[in-house]
Structures are given as structure tokens and as C-alpha cells.
XYZ file of C-alpha atoms in Angstrom:
590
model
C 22.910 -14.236 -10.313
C 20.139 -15.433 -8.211
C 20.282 -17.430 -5.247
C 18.254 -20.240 -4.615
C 15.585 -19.737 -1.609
C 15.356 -23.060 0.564
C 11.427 -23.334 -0.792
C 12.933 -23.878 -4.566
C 15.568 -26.150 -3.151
C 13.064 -28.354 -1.152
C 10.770 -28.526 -4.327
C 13.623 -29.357 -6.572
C 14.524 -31.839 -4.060
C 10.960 -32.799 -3.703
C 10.615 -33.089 -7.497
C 13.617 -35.564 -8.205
C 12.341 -38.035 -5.069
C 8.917 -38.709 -7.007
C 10.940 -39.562 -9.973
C 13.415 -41.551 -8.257
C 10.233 -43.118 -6.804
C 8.784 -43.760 -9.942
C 6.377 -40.850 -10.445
C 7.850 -38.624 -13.317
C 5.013 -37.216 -13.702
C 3.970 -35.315 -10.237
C 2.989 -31.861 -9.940
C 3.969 -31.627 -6.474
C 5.241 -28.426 -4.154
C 6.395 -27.746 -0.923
C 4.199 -25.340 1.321
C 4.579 -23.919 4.591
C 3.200 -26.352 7.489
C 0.481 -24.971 9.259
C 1.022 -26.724 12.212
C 4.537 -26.157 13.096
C 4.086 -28.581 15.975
C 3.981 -31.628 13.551
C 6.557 -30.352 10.597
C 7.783 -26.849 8.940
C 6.988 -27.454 6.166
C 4.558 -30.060 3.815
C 3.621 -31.465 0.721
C 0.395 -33.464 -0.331
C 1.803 -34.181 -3.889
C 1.074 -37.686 -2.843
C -2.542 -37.968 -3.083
C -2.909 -36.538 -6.823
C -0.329 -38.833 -7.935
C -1.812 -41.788 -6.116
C -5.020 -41.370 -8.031
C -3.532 -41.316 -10.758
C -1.629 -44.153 -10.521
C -4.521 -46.234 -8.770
C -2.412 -46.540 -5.405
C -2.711 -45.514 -1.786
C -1.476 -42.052 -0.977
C 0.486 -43.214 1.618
C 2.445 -45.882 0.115
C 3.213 -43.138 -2.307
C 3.825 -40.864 0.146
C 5.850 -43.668 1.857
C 8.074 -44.293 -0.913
C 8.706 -40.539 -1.573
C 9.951 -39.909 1.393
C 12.320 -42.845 1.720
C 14.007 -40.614 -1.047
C 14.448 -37.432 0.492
C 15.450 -39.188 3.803
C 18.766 -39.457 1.496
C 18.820 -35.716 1.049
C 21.109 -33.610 3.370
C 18.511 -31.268 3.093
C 16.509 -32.350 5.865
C 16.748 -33.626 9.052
C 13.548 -35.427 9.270
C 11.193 -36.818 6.512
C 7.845 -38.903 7.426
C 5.052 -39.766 5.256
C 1.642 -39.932 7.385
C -1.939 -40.874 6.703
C -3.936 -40.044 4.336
C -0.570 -39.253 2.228
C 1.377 -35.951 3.350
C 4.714 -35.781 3.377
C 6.061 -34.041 6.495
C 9.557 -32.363 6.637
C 11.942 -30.731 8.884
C 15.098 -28.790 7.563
C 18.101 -29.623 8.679
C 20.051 -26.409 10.373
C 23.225 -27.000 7.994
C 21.204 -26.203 4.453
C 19.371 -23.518 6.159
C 22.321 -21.825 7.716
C 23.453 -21.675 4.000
C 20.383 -20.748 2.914
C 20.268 -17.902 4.623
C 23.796 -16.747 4.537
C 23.940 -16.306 0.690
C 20.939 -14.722 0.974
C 22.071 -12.472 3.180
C 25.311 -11.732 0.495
C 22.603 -11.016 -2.180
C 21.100 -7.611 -2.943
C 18.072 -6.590 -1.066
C 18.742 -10.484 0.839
C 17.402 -11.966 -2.125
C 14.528 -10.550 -3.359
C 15.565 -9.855 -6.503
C 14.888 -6.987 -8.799
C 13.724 -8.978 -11.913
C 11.036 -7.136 -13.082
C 10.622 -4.091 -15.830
C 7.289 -3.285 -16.103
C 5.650 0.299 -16.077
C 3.180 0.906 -13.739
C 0.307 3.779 -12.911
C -0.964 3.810 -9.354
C -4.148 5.964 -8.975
C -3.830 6.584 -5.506
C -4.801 9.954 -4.204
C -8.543 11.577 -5.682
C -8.204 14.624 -2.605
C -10.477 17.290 -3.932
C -9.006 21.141 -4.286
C -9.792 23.655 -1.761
C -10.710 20.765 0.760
C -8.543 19.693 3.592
C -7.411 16.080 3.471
C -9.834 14.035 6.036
C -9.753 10.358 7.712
C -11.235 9.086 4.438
C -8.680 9.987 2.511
C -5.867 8.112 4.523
C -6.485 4.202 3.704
C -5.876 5.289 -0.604
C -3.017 7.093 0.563
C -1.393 4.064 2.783
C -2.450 1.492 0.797
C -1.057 3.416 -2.860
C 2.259 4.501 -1.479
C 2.915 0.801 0.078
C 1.885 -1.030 -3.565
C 3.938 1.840 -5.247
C 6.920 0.922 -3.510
C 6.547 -2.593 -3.414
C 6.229 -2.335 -7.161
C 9.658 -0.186 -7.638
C 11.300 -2.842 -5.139
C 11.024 -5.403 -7.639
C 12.550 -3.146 -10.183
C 9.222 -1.356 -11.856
C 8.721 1.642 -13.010
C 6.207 3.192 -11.003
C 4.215 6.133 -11.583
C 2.303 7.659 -8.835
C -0.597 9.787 -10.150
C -2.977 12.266 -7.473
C -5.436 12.436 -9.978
C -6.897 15.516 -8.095
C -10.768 16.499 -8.115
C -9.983 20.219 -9.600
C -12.728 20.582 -12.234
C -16.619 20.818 -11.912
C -19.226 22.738 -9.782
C -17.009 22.865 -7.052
C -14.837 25.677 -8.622
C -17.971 26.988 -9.385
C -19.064 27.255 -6.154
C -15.874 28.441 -4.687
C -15.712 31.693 -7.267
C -19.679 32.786 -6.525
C -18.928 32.760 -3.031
C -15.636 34.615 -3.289
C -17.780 37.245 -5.584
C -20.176 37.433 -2.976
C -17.486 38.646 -0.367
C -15.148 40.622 -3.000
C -17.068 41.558 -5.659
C -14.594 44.870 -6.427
C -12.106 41.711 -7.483
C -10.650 42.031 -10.865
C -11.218 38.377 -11.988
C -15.684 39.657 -11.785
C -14.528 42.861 -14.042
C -15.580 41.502 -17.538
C -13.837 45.254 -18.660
C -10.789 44.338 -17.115
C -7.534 44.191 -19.418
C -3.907 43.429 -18.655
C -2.650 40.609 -15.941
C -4.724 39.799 -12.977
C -2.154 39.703 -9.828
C -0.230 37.152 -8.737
C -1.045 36.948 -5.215
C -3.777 34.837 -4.208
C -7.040 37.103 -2.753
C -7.614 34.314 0.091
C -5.249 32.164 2.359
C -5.442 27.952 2.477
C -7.796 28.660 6.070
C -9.823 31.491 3.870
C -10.467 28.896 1.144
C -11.138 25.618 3.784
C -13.872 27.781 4.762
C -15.375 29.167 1.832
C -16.176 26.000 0.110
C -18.504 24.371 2.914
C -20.206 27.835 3.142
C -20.807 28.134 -0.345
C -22.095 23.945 -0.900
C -24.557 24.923 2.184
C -25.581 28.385 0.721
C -26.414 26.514 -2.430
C -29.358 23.864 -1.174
C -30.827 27.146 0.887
C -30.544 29.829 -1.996
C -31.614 28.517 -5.460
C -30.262 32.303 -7.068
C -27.218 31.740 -6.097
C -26.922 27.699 -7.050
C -27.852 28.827 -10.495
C -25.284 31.525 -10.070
C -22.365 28.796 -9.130
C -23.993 26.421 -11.969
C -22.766 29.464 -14.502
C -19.932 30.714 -12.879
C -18.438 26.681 -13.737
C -20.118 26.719 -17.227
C -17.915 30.382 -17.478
C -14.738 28.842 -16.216
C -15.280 25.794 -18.447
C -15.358 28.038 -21.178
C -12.039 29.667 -20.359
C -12.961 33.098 -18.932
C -9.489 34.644 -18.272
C -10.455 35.945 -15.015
C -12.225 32.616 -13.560
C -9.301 30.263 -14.915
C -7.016 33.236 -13.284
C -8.905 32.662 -9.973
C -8.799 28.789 -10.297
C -5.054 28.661 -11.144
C -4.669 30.337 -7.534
C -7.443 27.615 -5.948
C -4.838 24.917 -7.759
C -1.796 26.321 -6.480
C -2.642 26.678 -3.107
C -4.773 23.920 -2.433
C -1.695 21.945 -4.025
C 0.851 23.349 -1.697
C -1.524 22.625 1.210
C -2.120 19.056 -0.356
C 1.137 18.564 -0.328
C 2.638 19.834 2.998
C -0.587 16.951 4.359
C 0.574 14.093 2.274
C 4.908 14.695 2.943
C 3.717 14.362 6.566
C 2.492 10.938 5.450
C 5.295 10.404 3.610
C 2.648 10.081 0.381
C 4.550 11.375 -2.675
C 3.324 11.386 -6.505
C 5.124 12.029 -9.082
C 2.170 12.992 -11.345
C 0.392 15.803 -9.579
C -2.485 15.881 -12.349
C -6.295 16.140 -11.835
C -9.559 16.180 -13.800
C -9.114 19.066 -15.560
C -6.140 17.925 -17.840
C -8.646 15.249 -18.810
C -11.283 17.615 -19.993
C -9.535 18.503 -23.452
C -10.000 14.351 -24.639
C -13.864 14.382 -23.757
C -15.878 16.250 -27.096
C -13.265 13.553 -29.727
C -14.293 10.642 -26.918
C -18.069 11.021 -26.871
C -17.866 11.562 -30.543
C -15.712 8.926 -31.042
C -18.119 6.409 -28.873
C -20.908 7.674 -30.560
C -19.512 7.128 -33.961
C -19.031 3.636 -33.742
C -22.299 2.820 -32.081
C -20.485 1.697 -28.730
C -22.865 4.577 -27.154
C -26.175 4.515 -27.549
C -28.933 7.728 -26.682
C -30.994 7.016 -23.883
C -33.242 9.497 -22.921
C -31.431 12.352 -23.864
C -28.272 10.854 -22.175
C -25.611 8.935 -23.992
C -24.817 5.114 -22.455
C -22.789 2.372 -23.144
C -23.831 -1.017 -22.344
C -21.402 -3.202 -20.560
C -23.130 -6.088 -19.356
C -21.543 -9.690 -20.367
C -22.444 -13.111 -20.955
C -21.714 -14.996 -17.680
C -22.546 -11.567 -14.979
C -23.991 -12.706 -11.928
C -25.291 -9.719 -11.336
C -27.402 -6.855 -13.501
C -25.202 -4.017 -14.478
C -26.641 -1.056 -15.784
C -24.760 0.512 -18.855
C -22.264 3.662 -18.386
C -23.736 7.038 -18.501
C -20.631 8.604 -20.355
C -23.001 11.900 -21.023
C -25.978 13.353 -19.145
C -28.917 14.465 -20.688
C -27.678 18.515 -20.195
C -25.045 17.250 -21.763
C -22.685 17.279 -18.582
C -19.915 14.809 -18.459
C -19.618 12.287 -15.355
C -16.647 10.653 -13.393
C -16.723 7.656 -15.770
C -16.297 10.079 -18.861
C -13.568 12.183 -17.042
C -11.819 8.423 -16.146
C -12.002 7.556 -19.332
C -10.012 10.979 -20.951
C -7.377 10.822 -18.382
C -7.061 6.808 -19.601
C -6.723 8.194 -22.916
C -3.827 10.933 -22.008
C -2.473 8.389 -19.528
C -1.959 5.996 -22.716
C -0.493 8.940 -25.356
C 1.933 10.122 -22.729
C 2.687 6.650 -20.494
C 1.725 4.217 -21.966
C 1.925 1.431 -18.741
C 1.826 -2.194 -19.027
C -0.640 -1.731 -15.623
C -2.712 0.580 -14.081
C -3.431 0.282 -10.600
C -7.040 1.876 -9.062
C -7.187 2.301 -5.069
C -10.535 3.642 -4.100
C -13.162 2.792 -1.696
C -14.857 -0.507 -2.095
C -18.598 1.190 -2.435
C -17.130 2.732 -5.838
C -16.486 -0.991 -7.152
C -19.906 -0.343 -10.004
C -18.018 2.802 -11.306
C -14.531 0.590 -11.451
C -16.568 -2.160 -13.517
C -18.468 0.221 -15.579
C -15.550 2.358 -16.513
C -13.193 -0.447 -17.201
C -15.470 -2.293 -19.547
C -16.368 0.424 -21.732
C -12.385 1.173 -21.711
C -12.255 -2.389 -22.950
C -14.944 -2.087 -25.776
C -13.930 1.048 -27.259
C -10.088 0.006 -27.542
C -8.870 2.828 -25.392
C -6.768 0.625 -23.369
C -4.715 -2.256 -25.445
C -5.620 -6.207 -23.948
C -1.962 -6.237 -22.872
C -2.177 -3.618 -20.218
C -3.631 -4.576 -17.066
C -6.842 -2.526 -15.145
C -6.758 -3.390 -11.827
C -8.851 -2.086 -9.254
C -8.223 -2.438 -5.226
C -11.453 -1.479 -3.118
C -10.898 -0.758 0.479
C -12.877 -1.296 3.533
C -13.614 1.866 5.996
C -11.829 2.970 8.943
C -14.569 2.478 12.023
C -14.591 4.234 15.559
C -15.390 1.975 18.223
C -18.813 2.314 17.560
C -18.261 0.749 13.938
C -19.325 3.259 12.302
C -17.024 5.627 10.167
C -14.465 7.528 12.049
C -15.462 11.002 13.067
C -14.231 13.276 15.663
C -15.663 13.656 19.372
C -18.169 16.008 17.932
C -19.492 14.095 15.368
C -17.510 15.722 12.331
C -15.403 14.372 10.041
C -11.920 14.308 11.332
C -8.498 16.108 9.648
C -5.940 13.939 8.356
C -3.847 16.500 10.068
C -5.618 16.416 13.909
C -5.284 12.398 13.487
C -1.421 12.670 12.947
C -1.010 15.079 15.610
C -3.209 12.975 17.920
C -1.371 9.801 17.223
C 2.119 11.412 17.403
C 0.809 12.822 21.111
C -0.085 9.419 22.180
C 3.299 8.144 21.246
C 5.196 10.767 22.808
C 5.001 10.214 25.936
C 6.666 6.916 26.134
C 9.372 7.920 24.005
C 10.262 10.876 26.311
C 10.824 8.121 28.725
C 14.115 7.810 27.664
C 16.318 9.609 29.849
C 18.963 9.157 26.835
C 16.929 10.894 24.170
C 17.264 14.747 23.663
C 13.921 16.388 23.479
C 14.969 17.134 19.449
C 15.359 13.427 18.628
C 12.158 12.717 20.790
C 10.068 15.073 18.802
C 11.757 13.520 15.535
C 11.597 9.690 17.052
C 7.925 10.679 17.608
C 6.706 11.377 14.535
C 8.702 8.212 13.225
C 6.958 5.778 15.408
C 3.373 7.681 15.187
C 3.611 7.544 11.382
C 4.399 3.547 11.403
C 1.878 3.399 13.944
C -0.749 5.271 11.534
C 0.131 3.039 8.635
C 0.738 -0.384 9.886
C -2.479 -0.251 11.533
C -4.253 0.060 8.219
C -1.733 -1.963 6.283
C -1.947 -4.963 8.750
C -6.026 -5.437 7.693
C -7.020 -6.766 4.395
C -7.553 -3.446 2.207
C -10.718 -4.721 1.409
C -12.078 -5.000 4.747
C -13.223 -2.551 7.632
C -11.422 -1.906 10.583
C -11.645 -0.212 14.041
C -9.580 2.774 14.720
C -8.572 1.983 18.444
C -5.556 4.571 18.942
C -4.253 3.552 22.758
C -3.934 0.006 21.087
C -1.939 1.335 17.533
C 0.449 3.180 19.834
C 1.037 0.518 22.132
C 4.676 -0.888 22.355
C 3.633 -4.666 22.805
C 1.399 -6.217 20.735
C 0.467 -6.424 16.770
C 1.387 -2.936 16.175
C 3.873 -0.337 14.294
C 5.285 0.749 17.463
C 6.020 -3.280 18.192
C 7.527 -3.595 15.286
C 9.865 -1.083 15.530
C 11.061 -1.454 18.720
C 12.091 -4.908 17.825
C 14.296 -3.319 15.196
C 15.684 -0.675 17.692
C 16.359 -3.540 20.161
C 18.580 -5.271 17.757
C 20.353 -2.251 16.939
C 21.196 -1.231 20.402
C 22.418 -5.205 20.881
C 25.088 -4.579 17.526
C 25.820 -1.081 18.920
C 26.733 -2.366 22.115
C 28.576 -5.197 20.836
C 30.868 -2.518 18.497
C 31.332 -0.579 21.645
C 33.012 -3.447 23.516
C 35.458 -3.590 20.783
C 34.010 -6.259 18.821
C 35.120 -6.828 15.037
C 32.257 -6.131 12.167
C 29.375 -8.728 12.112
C 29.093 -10.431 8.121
C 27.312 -13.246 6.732
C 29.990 -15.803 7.378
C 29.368 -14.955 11.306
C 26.215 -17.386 10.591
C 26.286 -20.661 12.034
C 23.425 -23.794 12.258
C 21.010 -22.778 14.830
C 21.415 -25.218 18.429
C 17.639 -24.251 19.572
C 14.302 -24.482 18.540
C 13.857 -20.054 18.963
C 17.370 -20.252 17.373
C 15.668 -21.843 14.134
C 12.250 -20.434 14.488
C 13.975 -17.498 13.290
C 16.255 -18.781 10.666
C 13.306 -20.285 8.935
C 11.604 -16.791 8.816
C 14.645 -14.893 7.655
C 15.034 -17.938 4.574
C 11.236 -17.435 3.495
C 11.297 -13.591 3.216
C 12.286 -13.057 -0.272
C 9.356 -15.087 -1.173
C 6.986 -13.800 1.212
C 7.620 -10.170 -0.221
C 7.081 -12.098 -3.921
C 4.036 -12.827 -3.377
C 2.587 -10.272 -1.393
C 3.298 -7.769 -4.694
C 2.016 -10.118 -6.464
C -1.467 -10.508 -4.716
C -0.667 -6.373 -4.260
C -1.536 -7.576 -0.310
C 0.435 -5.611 2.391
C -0.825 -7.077 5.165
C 0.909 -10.289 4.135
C 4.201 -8.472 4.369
C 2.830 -7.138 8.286
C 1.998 -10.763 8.968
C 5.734 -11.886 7.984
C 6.623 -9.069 9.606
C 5.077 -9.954 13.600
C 5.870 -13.244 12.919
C 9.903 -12.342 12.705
C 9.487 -9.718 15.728
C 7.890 -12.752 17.810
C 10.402 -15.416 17.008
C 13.489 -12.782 17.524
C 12.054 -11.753 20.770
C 11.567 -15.654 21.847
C 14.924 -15.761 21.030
C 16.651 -12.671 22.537
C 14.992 -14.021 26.165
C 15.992 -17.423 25.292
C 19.369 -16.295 24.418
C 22.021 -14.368 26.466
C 23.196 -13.197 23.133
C 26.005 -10.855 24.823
C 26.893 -12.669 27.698
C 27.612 -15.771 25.777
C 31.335 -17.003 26.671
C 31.825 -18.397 23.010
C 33.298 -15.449 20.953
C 32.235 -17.539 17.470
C 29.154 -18.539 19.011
C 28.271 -14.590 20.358
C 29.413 -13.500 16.960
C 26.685 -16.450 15.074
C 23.961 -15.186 17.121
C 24.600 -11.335 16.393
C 24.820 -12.259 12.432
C 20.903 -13.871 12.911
C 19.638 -11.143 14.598
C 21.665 -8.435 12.248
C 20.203 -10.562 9.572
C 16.453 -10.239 11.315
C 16.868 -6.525 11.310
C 17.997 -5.745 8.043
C 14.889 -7.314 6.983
C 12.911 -5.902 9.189
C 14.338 -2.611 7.547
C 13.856 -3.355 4.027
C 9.727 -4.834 4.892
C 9.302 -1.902 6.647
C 11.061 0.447 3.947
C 8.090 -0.933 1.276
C 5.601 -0.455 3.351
C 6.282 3.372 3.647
C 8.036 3.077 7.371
C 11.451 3.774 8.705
C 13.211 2.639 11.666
C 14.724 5.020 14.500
C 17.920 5.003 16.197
C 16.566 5.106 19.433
C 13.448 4.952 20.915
């Protein structure tokens, strides 16, 4: 059973004093001061129920807190003008606090939820390497996706690759172009086609480019690629042979990329498995007038009553009769539903794509494919900037490689972990790509998703500061503190170690280790992981206040030593499991 946090204590505390006051009917709360000079926490309940009851908020405010100055709860209660209701917490009920939620699963935040859930998170593109723009959908998908299964949902991670489409068209004219004694361009050919691939992952990186930038210069050969995917779409044995290799080892490649972020799906399914739905879909639309023909192409309309904006309707079919993103979203909504069936599906794509997101969720809406029950929710992310504000790109103006940004990150981080005379060169290479990873991803996950950011890697990599790096070197610090600690000979550290905190650093922290089942509440619920990073500095600046305040292991008082070892085991054990949701682990050493 659940453990009360100290938040639903103080309400329910909070709650009974404007009865006992004689206000039964006040919708008041408790929130988290913002000005943690003057209180920790606040409540304005006071003024609502004052005009309602045609009385100055602070005479109700007055009277409140005269009640919960008879709670043990607190240690100080004051009502001051206009009406707010300051209150401190006295260091007995939050030692408590925090010690049974420290003997609770996951420290409290409890897995109470059963819902199944889709996260569209990946949209890479076959026979592409992964790029800078790809990382933020990545980060941001993973994070929600584990957030989501921390609670106790089902989540369903889905790549949704770009495998269908001109592309592959592309791709096979140019490889017919190089190898045209192939089997898969023999139309007389009978029997299997081999099993080997005719390129390598480098082979096909390259061919792609060539063959998009051969296609605005030759207009032959554009036509050419236009039929080659009209052939392929009509299941030519030796095009869908060639694309089953352009699947398998773009896939492979995809996936070696993403492990290195450690990005996982469990679906691993892309546009083409969509494809089959589309001819009963359009039909389907068209049949019951929710598409209508408009010049030549087939629309839905999808603007509403109450749109501050124009939207234009849906084009679910071009006038050649070619089927767009919105149609493909739309079939794999359709299998997604026959095979899942979710109560959610969650959208991560870049914010310029919100028209498509609106556009392709409405018509969903109007033609029944998804139930009202199950939730469309799309999160639109901001770009990742150089220092010039403009996209990212590399030195020479290109786009960069997911793969050359890891590797540069994990260089800029390794030199201050081989500082440590104590770490082999093994663990530093394995420390190093620990810290560069939670460097990578914090970074992004500390900014609003929605809004840009600046890529500035000396300052992601830096050990002091708002960053990953920070972060986890708090956690290592704490470690090497318990480690030591066992090493003297000292007895295991438990929740009954805790005692009320004697200092104001000593508190500072107990109040952020009470509030963190909540804050990791609501940041799933808002599906906001830079809340979780803001909790998350917060704790590493109060524990580091405290550890110089402190001489934790030099203190002379064995149950006093032993009280200030259970806060700070406490403070990194959630430091662990924040981190663990947001797609980060901690080292040993570092």
C-alpha cells in the first residue's frame, strides 16, 4: 500500500483547518513556495474562500492558520497580507516522510497505472545514416517511453521507418546504373536471387545522395527512378529482392547508431507495412463522403468551429494518384489499432510538422479510425542550434553524423576522466561513453522539447554546472562516501539510519528527497523531462551544500554519521532511479 507524500499530508492537514475554521467548503492546496526565503511551502486557499464568504483574506487566512499551528506537522505557520498562508515543516514529520518513502518501491512513486501506450519516436529513413536531426525524437521518445513503463504502462516503442517511396526508387536506378549484369534487372531471371547483399552500409550511404543529385540534373534517369518505385510497388520479385537487402542492412546499421544511444524499439516497422491498408482507406473515405475530389486530388476537410487559424483540408491522394505522409499515417493508425490497440499514442516529431499532426489527427477523428477513448498526442520539438543559432552542422557546413557527434562528445569527456590515476584505461573508455551519453541527452532533455537550443559541447561536458556530467558526479561522490564508509568497517546504511535534519543544507535536502515521487508524477504527466532535470540539479545543489557543510565522515557521533549517510544514500538512489527514466546510468567511478 501507498505511502502518503508530505504534499498529501499537508493538504489533508490543510483541508481539516478550514473546516475546523469554519470553511467546509474550501478548495484549497498546498504548493511549493517560490521564495524559500519566506516559507517552503504555501497556500492562497484563503482568498477564494474569503470572497466567498464576504470576508478579508487575511482574517481567513488568520484563522486557518491558528489551526494548523496545532498540527505537529509544522514547525511554523503564519498567515500574511493579502491572505497566504505560509508554512514550514517541522524536521520530525519529514524525517518520517521520507523514511517510509524510502521503504517503498521505487521510494514511492508508485506503479499504479495500466495503460497501453504507442510512442512514435524514431522516422530515420533507410539507406541514410542517422544525422543531428534525428537525435532530439530519439532522446526525447526513449525518456517518455520509460517514464511511461515506470509508472507501470505498457509501452510500445515503434521506429516507424521511412522504407517506402521514390527513395527506393532512386537507390535501385542508381545501383542499375553501376551493376547492370545484376540479377534483380534480369526480367528472364528464374530461381532465388542471392542472399548476400551486392553493396556494403558505406556503398549504400553513398549511393543514395548520388542518385537524389543525379535526378534534378538528368530528367531520363528521374523518370527512370519514378518507374523503377512504381515497379517495386507493384511487387517485382527482383526490386522487392533488392529492397529486402536495403531493409536489412540499413536496419542493422540503424540499429548499431541508436544501441549507442541507448534508443531501443520494440516495433521496428516502417511505411511499407502501412501500404497494404491504403486502396480499402481511400475507398473507404471516399465512400462516405468524408473525402471530397479536388482537382483531381482527393481531400478531407478538417477545419472546426472555434480554429483560430485557416487550415487547409488533408490531401489523403494526389492528383497522379500518389499517396502522401498523411495517407501512409493514417494506414499504419489503422494496423496500429487491429494489432495494438493502445489507450494512447504518442507523436515526437519536429515542431515545423505540427499542420501534418493536426491534419492527420482530425481526419483520424472524422472517419472513426481511432475510437474517442484513445488519446493522439503529439510533442513538437524545437531545433538543436550551433552557436550561430542556426541548425547544427559540422565545421564544413554539412549536416553532422549522429555517430561523429557521439564520438566527439565522448572525446571531450575523456580526458578528464583519464585523470583518475585509479581508473584502468578499460573502465575509462567504458566510464567515457557513460558520462558522454548523459552528457548528450541531458543537454537536450534539460530544455523544453518544444523549444530551440544551442549545442555548446565544452559546456555539456563540463563537470560543474547544469550538466549530465554534474549530475553524475554528484551520484559518484555519494557512492565513493558509502564505499568508504563500508571499508572502515561500518554496518549497512537502511532507512531507520534517518534522523530530523539539525541544519538548514541538512533539510534543504530532505525536502527534495520527500517531493520526488510527485515531481516524477507530474512530469509524465505533462510528458516534460526537463522537469525531472530541474528536480534533478536542484537535489545535486542542495547535497553538495550539504556535503561542504557537513563533515559527513569525520563526524564523532556514530548515530549521527550513520543519519547523514542514510540522506545522502537516500539522495543517490534517487538520483539513480531520475536518471534511469531519463535514459542515463550512473558509473562507479569517474
Amino acid at each position: 500500500m501507498a505511502v502518503k507524500t508530505i504534499l498529501e499530508e499537508m493538504n489533508e492537514s490543510v483541508a481539516r483547518a478550514f473546516v475546523a475554521a469554519g470553511y467546509p467548503e474550501a478548495q484549497a492546496s498546498v504548493q511549493l513556495s517560490n521564495r524559500p526565503d519566506l516559507c517552503e511551502y504555501q497556500c492562497n486557499g484563503a482568498m477564494a474562500v474569503a470572497k466567498k464568504a464576504g470576508k478579508r483574506p487575511l482574517e481567513v487566512a488568520e484563522a486557518v492558520a491558528a489551526e494548523l499551528k496545532k498540527e505537529s506537522l509544522f514547525s511554523e505557520v503564519g498567515a500574511v497580507p493579502p491572505g497566504f498562508i505560509n508554512l514550514r515543516v517541522s524536521p520530525d514529520a519529514l524525517a518520517t516522510a521520507v523514511r517510509a518513502l524510502r521503504e517503498q518501491p521505487q521510494c514511492g512513486a508508485v506503479r499504479d497505472e495500466n495503460r497501453k501506450i504507442v510512442v512514435d519516436y524514431g522516422g530515420a529513413n533507410v539507406a541514410k545514416p542517422l544525422h543531428v536531426g534525428h537525435l532530439r525524437s530519439a532522446i526525447i521518445g526513449e525518456a517518455l517511453k520509460r517514464m511511461g513503463a515506470f509508472f507501470g504502462n505498457e509501452m510500445i516503442g515503434d521506429v516507424h521507418l521511412g522504407d517506402w517511396g521514390l527513395q527506393m526508387g532512386l537507390i535501385i536506378e542508381e545501383l542499375r546504373r553501376r551493376k547492370p549484369e545484376l540479377p534483380y534487372f534480369d526480367e528472364s531471371h528464374t530461381g532465388d536471387y542471392p542472399e548476400e547483399a551486392p553493396f556494403t552500409i558505406s556503398e549504400l550511404e553513398e549511393i543514395y545522395p548520388t542518385a537524389s543529385k543525379r535526378s534534378k540534373e538528368d530528367e531520363a534517369f528521374a523518370e527512370a527512378a519514378h518507374l523503377a518505385t512504381v515497379k517495386l510497388q507493384s511487387g517485382d520479385p527482383g526490386f522487392t529482392a533488392l529492397w529486402k537487402h536495403i531493409l536489412r542492412i540499413s536496419k542493422a546499421d540503424l540499429k548499431k547508431n541508436y544501441d549507442a544511444l541507448a534508443v531501443s524499439f520494440e516495433l521496428w516497422k516502417g511505411e511499407s507495412d502501412a501500404q497494404p491498408f491504403i486502396p480499402a482507406l481511400l475507398e473507404d473515405l471516399e465512400k462516405r463522403g468524408i473525402a471530397r475530389s479536388s482537382e483531381g486530388a482527393l481531400v478531407v476537410d478538417i477545419a472546426e468551429p472555434g480554429d483560430k487559424k485557416e487550415l487547409p483540408p488533408c490531401i489523403v491522394r494526389k492528383s497522379d494518384g500518389a499517396a502522401l505522409y498523411a495517407t501512409s499515417d493514417l494506414a499504419t493508425l489503422i494496423d496500429r489499432e487491429a494489432t495494438l490497440s493502445p489507450d494512447c499514442y504518442i507523436y515526437i516529431a519536429d515542431k515545423r510538422q505540427e499542420l501534418h499532426y493536426t491534419q492527420f489527427f482530425r481526419v483520424a477523428r472524422k472517419a472513426g479510425i481511432v475510437p474517442p477513448e484513445h488519446e493522439l498526442i503529439y510533442i513538437g520539438f524545437g531545433t538543436m542550434n550551433g552557436k550561430d543559432g542556426k541548425p547544427f552542422k559540422t565545421r564544413e557546413g554539412g549536416v553532422m553524423r549522429l555517430e561523429t557527434l557521439i564520438r566527439e562528445i565522448r572525446e571531450a569527456v575523456s580526458t578528464r576522466i583519464a585523470e583518475n590515476p585509479e581508473i584502468s584505461p578499460e573502465e575509462a573508455e567504458k566510464t567515457s561513453k557513460t558520462v558522454a551519453l548523459a552528457a548528450l541527452k541531458y543537454a537536450d532533455l534539460s530544455n523544453q522539447a518544444s523549444k530551440d537550443y544551442v549545442f555548446d559541447l565544452e559546456r555539456f561536458a563540463s563537470f560543474e554546472g547544469n550538466t549530465g556530467p554534474y549530475i553524475l558526479y554528484t551520484a559518484v561522490r555519494i557512492k565513493s562516501i558509502l564505499k568508504k564508509y563500508a571499508n572502515q568497517g561500518g554496518a549497512a546504511i537502511t532507512a531507520a539510519d534517518l534522523r530530523p535534519a539539525e541544519s538548514e543544507s541538512e533539510k534543504a535536502l530532505f525536502l527534495d528527497l520527500a517531493r520526488y515521487p510527485e515531481v516524477l508524477r507530474a512530469a509524465w504527466k505533462e510528458l516534460a523531462p526537463h522537469r525531472i532535470c530541474q528536480y534533478l540539479y536542484e537535489l545535486s545543489n542542495h547535497f553538495n551544500s550539504f556535503y561542504h557543510a557537513v563533515r559527513i565522515l569525520q563526524e564523532p557521533d556514530e548515530e549521527k554519521k550513520r543519519a547523514y549517510l542514510a540522506l545522502i544514500q537516500t539522495a543517490e538512489i534517487v538520483i539513480t532511479y531520475c536518471l534511469g527514466v531519463l535514459g542515463m546510468e550512473v558509473p562507479e567511478r569517474m
